[in-house]
Coordinates of C-alpha atoms and ligand atoms in Angstrom, one line a residue:
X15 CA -117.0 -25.4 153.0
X16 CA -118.7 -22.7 155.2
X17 CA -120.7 -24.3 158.3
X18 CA -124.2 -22.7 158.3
X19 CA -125.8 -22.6 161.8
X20 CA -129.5 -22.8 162.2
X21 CA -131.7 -21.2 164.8
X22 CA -133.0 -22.9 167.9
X23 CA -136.8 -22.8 168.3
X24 CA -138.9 -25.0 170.8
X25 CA -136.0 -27.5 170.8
X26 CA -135.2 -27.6 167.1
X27 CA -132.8 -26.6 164.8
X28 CA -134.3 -24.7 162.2
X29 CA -133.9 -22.2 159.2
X30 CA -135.2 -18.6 158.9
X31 CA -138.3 -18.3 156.4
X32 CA -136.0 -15.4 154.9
X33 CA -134.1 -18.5 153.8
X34 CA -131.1 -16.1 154.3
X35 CA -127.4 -16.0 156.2
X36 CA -124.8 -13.8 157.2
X37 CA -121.4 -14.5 157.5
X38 CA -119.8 -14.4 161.1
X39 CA -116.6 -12.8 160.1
X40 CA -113.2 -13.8 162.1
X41 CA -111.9 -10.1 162.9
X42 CA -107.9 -10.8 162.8
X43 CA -108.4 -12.3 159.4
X44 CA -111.6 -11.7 157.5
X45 CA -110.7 -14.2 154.6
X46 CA -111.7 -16.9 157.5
X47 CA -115.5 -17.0 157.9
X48 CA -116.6 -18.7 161.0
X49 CA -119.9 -19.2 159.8
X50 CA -123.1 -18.6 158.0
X51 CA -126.1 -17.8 160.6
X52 CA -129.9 -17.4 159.8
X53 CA -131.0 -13.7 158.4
X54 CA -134.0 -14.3 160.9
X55 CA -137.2 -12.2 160.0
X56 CA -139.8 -10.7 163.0
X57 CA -141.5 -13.7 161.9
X58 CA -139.1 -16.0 162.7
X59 CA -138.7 -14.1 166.6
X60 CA -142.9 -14.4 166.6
X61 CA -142.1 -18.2 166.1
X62 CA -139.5 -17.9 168.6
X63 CA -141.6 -15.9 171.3
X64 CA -144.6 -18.6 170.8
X65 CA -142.7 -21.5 171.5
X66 CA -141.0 -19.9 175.1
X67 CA -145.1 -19.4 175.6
X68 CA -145.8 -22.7 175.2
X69 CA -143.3 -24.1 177.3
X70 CA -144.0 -21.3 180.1
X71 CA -146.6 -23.0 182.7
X72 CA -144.3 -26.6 182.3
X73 CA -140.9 -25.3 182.9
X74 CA -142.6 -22.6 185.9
X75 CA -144.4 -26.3 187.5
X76 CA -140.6 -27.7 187.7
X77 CA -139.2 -26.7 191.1
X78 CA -136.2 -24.7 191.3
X79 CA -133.7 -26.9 192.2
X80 CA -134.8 -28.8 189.7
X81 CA -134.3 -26.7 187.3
X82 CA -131.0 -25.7 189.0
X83 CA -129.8 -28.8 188.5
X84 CA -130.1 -28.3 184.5
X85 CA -127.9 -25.2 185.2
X86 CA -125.2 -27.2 187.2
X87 CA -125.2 -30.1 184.1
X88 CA -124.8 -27.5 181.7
X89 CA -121.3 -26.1 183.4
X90 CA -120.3 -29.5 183.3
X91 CA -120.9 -29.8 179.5
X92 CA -119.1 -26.2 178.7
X93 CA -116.0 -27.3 181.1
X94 CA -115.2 -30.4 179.0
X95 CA -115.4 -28.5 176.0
X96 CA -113.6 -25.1 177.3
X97 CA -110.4 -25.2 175.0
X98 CA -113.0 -25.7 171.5
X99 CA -115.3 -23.3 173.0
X100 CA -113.1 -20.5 173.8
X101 CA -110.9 -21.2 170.6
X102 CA -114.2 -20.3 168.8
X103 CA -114.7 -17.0 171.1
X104 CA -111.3 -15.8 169.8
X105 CA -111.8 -16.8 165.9
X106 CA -115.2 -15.0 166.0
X107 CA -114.3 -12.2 168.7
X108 CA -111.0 -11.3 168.3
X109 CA -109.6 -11.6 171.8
X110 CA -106.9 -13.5 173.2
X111 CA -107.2 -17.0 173.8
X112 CA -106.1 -16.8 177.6
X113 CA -109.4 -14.2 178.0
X114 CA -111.5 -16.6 175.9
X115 CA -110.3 -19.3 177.9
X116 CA -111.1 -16.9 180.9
X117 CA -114.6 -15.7 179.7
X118 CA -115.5 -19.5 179.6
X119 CA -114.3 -20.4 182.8
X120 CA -116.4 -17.1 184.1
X121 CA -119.6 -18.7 182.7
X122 CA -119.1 -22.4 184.1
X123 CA -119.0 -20.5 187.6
X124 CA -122.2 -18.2 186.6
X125 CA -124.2 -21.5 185.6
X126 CA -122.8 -23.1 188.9
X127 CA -123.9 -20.4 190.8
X128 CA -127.3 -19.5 189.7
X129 CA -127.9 -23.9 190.2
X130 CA -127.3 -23.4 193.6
X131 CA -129.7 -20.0 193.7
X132 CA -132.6 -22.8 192.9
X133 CA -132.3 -23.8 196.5
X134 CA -132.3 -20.2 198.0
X135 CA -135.0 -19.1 196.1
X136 CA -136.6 -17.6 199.1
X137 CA -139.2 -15.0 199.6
X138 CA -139.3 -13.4 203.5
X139 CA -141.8 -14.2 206.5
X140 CA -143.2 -10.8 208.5
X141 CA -145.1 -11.0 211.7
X142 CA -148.7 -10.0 211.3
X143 CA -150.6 -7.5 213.0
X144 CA -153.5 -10.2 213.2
X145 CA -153.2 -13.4 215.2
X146 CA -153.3 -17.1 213.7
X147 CA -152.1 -14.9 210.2
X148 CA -149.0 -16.3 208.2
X149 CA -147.7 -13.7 206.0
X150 CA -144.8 -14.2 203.9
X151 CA -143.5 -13.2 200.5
X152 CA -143.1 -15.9 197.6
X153 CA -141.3 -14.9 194.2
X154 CA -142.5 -16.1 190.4
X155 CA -141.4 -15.6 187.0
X156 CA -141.9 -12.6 184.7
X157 CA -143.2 -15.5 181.7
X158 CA -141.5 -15.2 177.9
X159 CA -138.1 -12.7 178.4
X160 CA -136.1 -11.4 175.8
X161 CA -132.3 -11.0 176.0
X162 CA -130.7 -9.2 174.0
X163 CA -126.5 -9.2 173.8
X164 CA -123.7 -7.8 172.5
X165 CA -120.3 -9.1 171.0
X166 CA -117.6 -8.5 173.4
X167 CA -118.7 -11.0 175.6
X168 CA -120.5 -13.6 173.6
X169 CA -120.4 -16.3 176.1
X170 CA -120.7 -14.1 180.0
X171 CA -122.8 -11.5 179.3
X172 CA -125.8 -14.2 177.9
X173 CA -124.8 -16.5 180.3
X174 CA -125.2 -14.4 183.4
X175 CA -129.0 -13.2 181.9
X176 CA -129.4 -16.7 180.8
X177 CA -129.1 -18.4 184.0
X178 CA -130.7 -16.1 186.4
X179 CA -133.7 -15.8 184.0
X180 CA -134.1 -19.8 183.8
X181 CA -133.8 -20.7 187.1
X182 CA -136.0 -18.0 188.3
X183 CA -138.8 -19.9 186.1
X184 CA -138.3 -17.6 183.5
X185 CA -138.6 -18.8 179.4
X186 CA -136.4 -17.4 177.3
X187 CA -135.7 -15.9 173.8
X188 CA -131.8 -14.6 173.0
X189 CA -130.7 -12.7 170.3
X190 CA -127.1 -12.3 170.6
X191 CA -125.2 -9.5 168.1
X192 CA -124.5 -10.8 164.8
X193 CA -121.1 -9.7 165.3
X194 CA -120.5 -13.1 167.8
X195 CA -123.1 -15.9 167.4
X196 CA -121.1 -18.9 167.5
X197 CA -120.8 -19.1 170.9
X198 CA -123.9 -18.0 172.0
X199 CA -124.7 -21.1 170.0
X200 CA -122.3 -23.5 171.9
X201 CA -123.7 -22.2 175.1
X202 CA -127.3 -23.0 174.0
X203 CA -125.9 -26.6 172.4
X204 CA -124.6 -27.1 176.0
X205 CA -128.0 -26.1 177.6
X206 CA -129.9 -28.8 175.2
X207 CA -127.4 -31.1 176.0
X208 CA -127.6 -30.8 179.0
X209 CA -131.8 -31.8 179.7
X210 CA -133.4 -27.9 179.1
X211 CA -136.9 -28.9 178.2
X212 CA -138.0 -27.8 173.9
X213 CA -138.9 -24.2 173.9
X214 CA -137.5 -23.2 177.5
X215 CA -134.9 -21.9 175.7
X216 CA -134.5 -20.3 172.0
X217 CA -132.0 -18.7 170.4
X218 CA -132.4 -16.8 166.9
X219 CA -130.2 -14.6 164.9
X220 CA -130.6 -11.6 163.1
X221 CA -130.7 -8.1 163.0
X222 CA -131.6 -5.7 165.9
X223 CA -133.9 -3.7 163.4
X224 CA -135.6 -7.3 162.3
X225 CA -135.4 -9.7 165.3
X226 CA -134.8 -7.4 168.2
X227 CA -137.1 -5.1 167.3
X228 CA -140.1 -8.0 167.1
X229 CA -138.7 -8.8 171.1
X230 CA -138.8 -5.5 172.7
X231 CA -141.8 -4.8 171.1
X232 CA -143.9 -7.7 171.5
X233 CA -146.4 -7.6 174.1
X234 CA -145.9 -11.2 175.1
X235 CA -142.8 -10.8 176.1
X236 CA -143.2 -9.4 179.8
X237 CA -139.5 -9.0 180.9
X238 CA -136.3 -7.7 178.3
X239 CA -132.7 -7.6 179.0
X240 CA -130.3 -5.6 177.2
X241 CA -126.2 -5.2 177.6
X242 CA -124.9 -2.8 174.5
X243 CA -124.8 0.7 173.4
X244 CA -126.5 3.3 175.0
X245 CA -128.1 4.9 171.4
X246 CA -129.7 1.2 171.3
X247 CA -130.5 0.7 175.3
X248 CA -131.9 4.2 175.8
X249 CA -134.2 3.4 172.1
X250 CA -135.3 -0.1 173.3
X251 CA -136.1 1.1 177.2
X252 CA -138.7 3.5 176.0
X253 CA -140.1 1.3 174.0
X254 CA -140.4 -1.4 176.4
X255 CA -141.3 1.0 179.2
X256 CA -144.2 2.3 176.4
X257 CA -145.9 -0.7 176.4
X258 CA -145.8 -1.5 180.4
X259 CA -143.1 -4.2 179.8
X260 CA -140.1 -5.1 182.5
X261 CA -137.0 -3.8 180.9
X262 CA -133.5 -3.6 182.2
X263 CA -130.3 -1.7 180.2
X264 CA -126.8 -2.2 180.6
X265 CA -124.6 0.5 178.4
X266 CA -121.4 2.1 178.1
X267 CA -118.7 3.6 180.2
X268 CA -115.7 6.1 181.0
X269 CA -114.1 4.5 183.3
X270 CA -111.6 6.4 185.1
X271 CA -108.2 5.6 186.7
X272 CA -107.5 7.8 190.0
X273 CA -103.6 7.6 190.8
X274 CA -102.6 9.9 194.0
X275 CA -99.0 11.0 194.6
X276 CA -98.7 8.2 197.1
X277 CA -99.7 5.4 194.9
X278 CA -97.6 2.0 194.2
X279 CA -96.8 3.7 190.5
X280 CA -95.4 0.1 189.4
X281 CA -99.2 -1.3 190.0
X282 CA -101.0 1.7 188.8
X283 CA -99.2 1.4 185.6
X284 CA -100.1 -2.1 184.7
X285 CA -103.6 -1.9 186.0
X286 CA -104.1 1.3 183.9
X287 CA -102.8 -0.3 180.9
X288 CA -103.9 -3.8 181.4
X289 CA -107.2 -2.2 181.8
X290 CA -107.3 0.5 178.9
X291 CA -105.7 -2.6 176.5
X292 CA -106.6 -6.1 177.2
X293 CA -109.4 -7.2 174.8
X294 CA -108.5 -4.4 172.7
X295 CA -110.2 -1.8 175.1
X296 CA -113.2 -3.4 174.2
X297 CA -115.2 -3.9 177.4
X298 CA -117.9 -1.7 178.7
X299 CA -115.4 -1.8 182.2
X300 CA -112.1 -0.4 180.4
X301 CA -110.0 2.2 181.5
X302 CA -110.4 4.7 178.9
X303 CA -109.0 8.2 181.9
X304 CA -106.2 8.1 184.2
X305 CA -106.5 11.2 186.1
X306 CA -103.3 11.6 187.8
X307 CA -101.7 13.6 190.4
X308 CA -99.3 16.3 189.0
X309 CA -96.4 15.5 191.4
X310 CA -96.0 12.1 189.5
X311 CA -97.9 12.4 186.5
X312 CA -94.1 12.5 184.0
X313 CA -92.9 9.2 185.2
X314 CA -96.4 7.4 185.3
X315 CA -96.8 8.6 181.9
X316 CA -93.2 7.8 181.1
X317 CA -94.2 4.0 182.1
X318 CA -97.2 3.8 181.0
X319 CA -96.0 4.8 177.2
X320 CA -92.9 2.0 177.3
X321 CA -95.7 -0.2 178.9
X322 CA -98.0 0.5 175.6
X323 CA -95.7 0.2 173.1
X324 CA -94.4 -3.2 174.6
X325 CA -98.3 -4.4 173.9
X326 CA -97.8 -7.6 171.3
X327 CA -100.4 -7.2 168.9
X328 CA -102.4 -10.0 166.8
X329 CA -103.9 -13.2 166.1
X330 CA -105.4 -13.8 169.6
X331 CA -104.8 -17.3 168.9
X332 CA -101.1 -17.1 168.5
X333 CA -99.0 -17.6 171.7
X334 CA -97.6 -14.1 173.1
X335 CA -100.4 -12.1 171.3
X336 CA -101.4 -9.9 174.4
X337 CA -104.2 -7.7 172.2
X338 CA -106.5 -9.1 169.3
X339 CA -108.0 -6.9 166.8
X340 CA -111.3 -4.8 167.3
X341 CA -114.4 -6.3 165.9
X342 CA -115.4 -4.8 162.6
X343 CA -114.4 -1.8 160.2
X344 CA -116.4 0.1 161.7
X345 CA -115.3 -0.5 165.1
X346 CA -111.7 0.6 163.7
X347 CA -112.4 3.6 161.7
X348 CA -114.7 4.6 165.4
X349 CA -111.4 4.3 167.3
X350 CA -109.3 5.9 164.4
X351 CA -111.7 9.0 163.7
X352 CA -111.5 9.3 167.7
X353 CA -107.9 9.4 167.9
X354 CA -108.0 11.9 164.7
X355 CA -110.4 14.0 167.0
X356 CA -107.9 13.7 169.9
X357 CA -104.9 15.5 168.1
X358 CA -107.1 17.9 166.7
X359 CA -108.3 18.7 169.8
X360 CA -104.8 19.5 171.1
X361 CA -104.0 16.1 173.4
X362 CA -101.2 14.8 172.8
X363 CA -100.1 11.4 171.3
X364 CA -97.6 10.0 173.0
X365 CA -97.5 6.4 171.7
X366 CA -99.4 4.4 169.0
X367 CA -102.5 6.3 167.1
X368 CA -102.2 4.0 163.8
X369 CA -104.1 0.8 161.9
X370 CA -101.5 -1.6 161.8
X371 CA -100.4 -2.9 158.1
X372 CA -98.1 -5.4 156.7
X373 CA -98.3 -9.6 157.0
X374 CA -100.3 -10.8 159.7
X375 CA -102.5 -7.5 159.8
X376 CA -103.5 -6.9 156.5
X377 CA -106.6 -8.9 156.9
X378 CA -108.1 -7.8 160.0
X379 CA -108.9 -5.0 162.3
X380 CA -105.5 -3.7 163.9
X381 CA -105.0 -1.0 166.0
X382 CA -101.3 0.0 167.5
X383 CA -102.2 0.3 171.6
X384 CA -102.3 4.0 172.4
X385 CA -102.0 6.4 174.7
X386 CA -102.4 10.3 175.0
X387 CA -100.9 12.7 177.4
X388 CA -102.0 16.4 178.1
X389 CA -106.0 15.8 178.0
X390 CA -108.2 18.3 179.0
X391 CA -111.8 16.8 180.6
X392 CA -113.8 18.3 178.6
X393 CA -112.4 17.0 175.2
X394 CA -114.2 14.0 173.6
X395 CA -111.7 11.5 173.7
X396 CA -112.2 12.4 177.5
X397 CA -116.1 12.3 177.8
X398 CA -117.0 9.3 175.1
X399 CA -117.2 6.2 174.3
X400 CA -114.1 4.9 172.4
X401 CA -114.5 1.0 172.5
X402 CA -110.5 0.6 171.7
X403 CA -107.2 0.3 172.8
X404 CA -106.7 4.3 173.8
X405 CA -105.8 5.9 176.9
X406 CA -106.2 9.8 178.0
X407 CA -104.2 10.8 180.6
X408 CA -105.9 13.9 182.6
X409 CA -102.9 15.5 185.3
X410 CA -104.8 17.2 188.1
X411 CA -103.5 19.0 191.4
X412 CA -104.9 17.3 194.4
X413 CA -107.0 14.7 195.1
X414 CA -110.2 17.0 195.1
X415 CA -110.2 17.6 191.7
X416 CA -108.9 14.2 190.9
X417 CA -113.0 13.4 192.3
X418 CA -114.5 16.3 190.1
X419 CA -112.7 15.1 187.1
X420 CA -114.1 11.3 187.6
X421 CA -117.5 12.3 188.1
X422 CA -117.5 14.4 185.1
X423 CA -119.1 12.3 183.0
X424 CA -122.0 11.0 182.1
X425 CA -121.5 7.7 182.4
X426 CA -120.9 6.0 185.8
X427 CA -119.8 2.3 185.6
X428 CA -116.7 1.8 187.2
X429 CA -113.6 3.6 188.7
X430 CA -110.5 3.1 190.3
X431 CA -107.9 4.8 192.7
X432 CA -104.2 3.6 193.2
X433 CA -103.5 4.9 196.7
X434 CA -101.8 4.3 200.1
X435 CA -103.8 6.6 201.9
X436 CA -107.1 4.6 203.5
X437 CA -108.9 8.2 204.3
X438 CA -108.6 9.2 200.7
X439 CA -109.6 5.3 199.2
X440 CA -113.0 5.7 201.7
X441 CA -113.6 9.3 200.6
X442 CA -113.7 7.9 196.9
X443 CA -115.6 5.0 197.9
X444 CA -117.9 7.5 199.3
X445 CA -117.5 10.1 196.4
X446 CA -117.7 8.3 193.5
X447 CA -120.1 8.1 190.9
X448 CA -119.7 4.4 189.4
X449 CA -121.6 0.8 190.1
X450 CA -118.2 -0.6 190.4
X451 CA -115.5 0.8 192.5
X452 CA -112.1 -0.4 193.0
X453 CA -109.2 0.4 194.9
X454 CA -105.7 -0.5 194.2
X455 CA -108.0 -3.0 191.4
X456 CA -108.3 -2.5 187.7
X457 CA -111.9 -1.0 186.4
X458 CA -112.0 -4.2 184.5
X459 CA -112.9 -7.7 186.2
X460 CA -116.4 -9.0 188.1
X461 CA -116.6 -12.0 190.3
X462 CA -120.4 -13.8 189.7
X463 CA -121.3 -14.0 193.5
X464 CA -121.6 -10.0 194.0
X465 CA -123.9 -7.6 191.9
X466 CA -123.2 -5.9 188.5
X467 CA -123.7 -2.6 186.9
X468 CA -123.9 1.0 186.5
X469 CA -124.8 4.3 187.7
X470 CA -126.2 7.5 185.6
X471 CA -126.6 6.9 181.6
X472 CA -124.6 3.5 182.2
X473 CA -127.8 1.7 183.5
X474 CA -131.1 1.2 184.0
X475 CA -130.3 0.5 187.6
X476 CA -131.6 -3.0 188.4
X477 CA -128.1 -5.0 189.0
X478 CA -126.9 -8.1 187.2
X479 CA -125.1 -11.5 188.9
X480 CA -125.1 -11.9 192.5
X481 CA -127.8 -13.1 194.2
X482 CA -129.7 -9.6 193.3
X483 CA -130.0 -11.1 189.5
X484 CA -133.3 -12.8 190.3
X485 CA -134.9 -9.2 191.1
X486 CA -135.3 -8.5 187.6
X487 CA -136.7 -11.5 186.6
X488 CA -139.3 -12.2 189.1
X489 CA -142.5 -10.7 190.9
X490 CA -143.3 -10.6 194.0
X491 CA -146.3 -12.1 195.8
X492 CA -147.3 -11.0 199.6
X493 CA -149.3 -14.2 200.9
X494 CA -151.9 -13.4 204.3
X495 CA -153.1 -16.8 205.1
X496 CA -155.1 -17.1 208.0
X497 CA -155.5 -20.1 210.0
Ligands
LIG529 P1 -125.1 -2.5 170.2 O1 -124.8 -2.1 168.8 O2 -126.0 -1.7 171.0 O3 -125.8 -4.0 170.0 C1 -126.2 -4.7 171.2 C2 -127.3 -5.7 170.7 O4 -128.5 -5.0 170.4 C3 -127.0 -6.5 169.5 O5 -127.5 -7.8 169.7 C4 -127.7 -5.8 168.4 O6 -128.0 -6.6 167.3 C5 -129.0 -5.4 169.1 N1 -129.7 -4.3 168.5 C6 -129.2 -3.3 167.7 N2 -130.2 -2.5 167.3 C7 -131.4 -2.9 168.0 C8 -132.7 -2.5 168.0 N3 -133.1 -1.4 167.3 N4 -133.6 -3.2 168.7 C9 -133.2 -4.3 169.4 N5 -132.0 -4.8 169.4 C10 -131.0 -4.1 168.7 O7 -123.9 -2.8 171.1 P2 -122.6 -3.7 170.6 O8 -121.9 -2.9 169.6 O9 -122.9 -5.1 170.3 O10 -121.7 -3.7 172.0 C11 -120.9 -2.6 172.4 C12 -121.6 -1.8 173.5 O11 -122.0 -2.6 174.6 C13 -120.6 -0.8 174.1 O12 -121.3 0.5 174.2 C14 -120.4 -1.3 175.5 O13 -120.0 -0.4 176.5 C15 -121.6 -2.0 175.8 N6 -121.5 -3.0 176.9 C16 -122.0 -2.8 178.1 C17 -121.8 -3.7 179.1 C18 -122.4 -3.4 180.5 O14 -122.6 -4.4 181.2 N7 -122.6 -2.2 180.9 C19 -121.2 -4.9 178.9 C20 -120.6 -5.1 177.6 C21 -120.8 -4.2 176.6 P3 -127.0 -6.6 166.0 O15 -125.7 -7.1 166.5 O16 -127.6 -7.6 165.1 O17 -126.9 -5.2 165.5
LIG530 MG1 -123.0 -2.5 167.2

């Protein structure tokens, strides 16, 4: 029998008033149904918001290393229970088990991390122009935030607003996408486990129109944090904005390979394709444009198609699957209508391009890895958002046009160059339009300790982890005390 999971409002486990669910829907194999999760209502999140009001004054009189140290239990909870956790992240998800496994891992060091940022909590002293005057700068909480998630990384992405936004003093109410709830849920069981105060922290399901509509909205909430689509992120920051709220927007990307004449092509292949591929191209950080120099732009695509077509597809909890499936129907027919729009618009499809059929496939969401050679900038598959396993490769002449095509694009998250050259990596450190920039790295990847985010229409601009995080969830108070 189907598990149904309940919502978690000022430290209980409770039902919807819809007295709904939804089924959480394993993406390689749709017969298998994760679980049933509460259809929550607005009134249900109004429930939600009042008890992270409640618990607001206590949790902001705890000190910060205090409440750190609720941070540092909970990584120890999640680490002994890594294999179940991340087991759960594939059935629900979709990606392999070794990224589950390393999504996990990420959010143990995120919870470690952010414990030890409730010792350095700090504001900043000034001199005064005045004598016998102490004037220094001490940080507090926003009150109630909202955090809102997405599905392709169930457990990172709301642990690294989770943990800033608690230690900070902040309460907190999480939607995560109904797409991925279970482990949202086990990261919240391991937060209750591990001593988070009732109503510190709740966690409700539902849909965006329902639940995280009634969190951007409501005028309680001071602070809301959003990671998903831009259509959603742009609607929800002027609402938020509207009503004088804190709001901060992490969307989508086109992140671009650079790969001069002079690179290390072995490396620039697997980073391009590891990074267009893994997780079924299904993080906002994928390579989704190598732009590469003309001089070697044959045998990198040469590679890079064998490299492709090597890609085991399928059950990301089989041994030697290397790509799961994407998340939903729709998600598939998105990537399949875009590589429909590619051919028509004259690119050519070098490797891959179909839904995969047959035992094994049949019930989920398969797409064969692929990769397209002769794309011009300008075309779609070039400019948007495909959120799947699909590569355009872009030939330029030189390395100044190998710039312009980067930055042509709306987006601006991340962006790599494979080069030898130091002069030309600094002049695309320089250059670049992107949050994230790597050289001789994959777009994908972020280590906790340094910020993270975008540039242009792929942010809002505050940053995420690092010790930045805390920007966005606190306030600033300049003390003059005069003795
Ligand atoms: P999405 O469709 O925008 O959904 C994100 C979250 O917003 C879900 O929890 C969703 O709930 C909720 N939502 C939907 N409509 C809403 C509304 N009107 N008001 C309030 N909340 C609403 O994004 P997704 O499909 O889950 O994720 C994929 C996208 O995320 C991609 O574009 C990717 O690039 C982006 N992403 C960005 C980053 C980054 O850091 N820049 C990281 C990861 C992913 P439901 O699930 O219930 O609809
Ligand atoms: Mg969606």
């Amino acid at each position: 029998m189907t598990e149904t999971f309940r919502n978690y409002i000022g430290g209980n486990w409770v039902d919807s008033v819809s007295g709904e669910t939804f089924a959480d829907l394993n993406p390689a194999d749709t017969s298998d149904n994760v679980g049933n999760f509460q259809a929550s209502t607005a009134e249900d999140a109004r429930a939600a918001i009042a008890a992270a009001e409640d618990a607001r004054s206590r949790w902001r009189a705890m000190s910060p290393p205090a409440r750190g140290e609720i941070l540092a239990r909970a990584a120890r909870v999640i680490e002994a229970d890594l294999g179940r956790i991340a087991g759960e992240l594939t059935r629900e998800e979709g990606k392999t088990i070794g990224e589950a496994k390393g999504e996990t891992a990420r959010a143990v060091q995120i919870f470690d991390y952010f414990a030890g940022e409730g010792r350095r909590l700090g504001g900043e002293t000034a001199p005064s122009e005045f004598g016998r005057t102490l004037l220094y700068t001490i940080r507090e909480p926003l009150g109630t935030v909202g955090l809102i998630t997405p599905w392709n990384f169930p457990v990172a992405i709301p642990a690294w607003k989770m943990a800033p936004a608690l230690v900070s003093g902040n309460t907190v109410v999480i939607k995560p996408a109904s797409a991925a709830p279970k482990t949202t849920l086990n990261i919240i069981a391991a937060l209750a486990e591990a001593g988070m105060p009732a109503g510190v922290l709740n966690y409700i399901t539902g849909s965006g129109s329902a639940v995280g509509n009634e969190i951007t909205g409501n005028p309680v909430v001071k602070g809301v944090s959003f990671t998903g689509s831009d259509t959603v992120g742009c609607g929800i920051y002027s609402q938020v904005t509207g009503r004088g709220g804190k709001v901060q927007c992490e969307m989508g990307g086109k992140n671009p390979v650079i790969v001069l004449e002079d690179a290390d092509l072995d490396k620039a292949v697997n980073l391009s394709i590891m990074g267009a591929m893994w997780s079924t191209g299904q993080k906002c950080t994928a390579t989704s444009r190598a732009i590469v120099h003309k001089d070697v732009v044959e045998e990198f695509t040469a590679r890079a198609v064998k490299s492709a077509a090597a890609i085991t597809v399928g059950n990301g909890l089989q041994e030697g699957v290397q790509v799961g499936p994407s998340i939903d129907e729709t998600q598939l027919n998105t990537v399949l209508d875009y590589i429909e729009t590619g051919k028509d618009e004259g690119a050519r499809l070098l490797t891959g391009g179909n839904r995969l059929t047959g035992p094994g496939f049949d019930q989920g969401w398969f797409v064969e890895p692929t990769v397209f050679g002769d794309v011009d900038p300008g075309m779609r598959i070039a400019q948007e958002e495909i959120f799947g396993p699909v590569l355009a490769i872009i030939a330029v002449d030189d390395f100044e046009e190998a710039m312009k095509v980067a930055n042509a694009s709306r987006f601006g998250l991340s962006a790599a160059i494979c080069t030898r050259d130091i002069t030309r990596a600094m002049e695309f450190v320089e250059g670049i339009e992107a949050g994230l920039v790597h050289v001789n790295s994959p777009t994908v990847g972020a280590e906790v300790q340094v910020p993270f985010g975008g540039m242009k229409d792929s942010s809002t601009g505050t940053r995420e982890q690092g010790s930045v995080a805390v920007d966005f969830y606190t306030q600033i108070k300049t003390v003059y005390l005069e003795y």
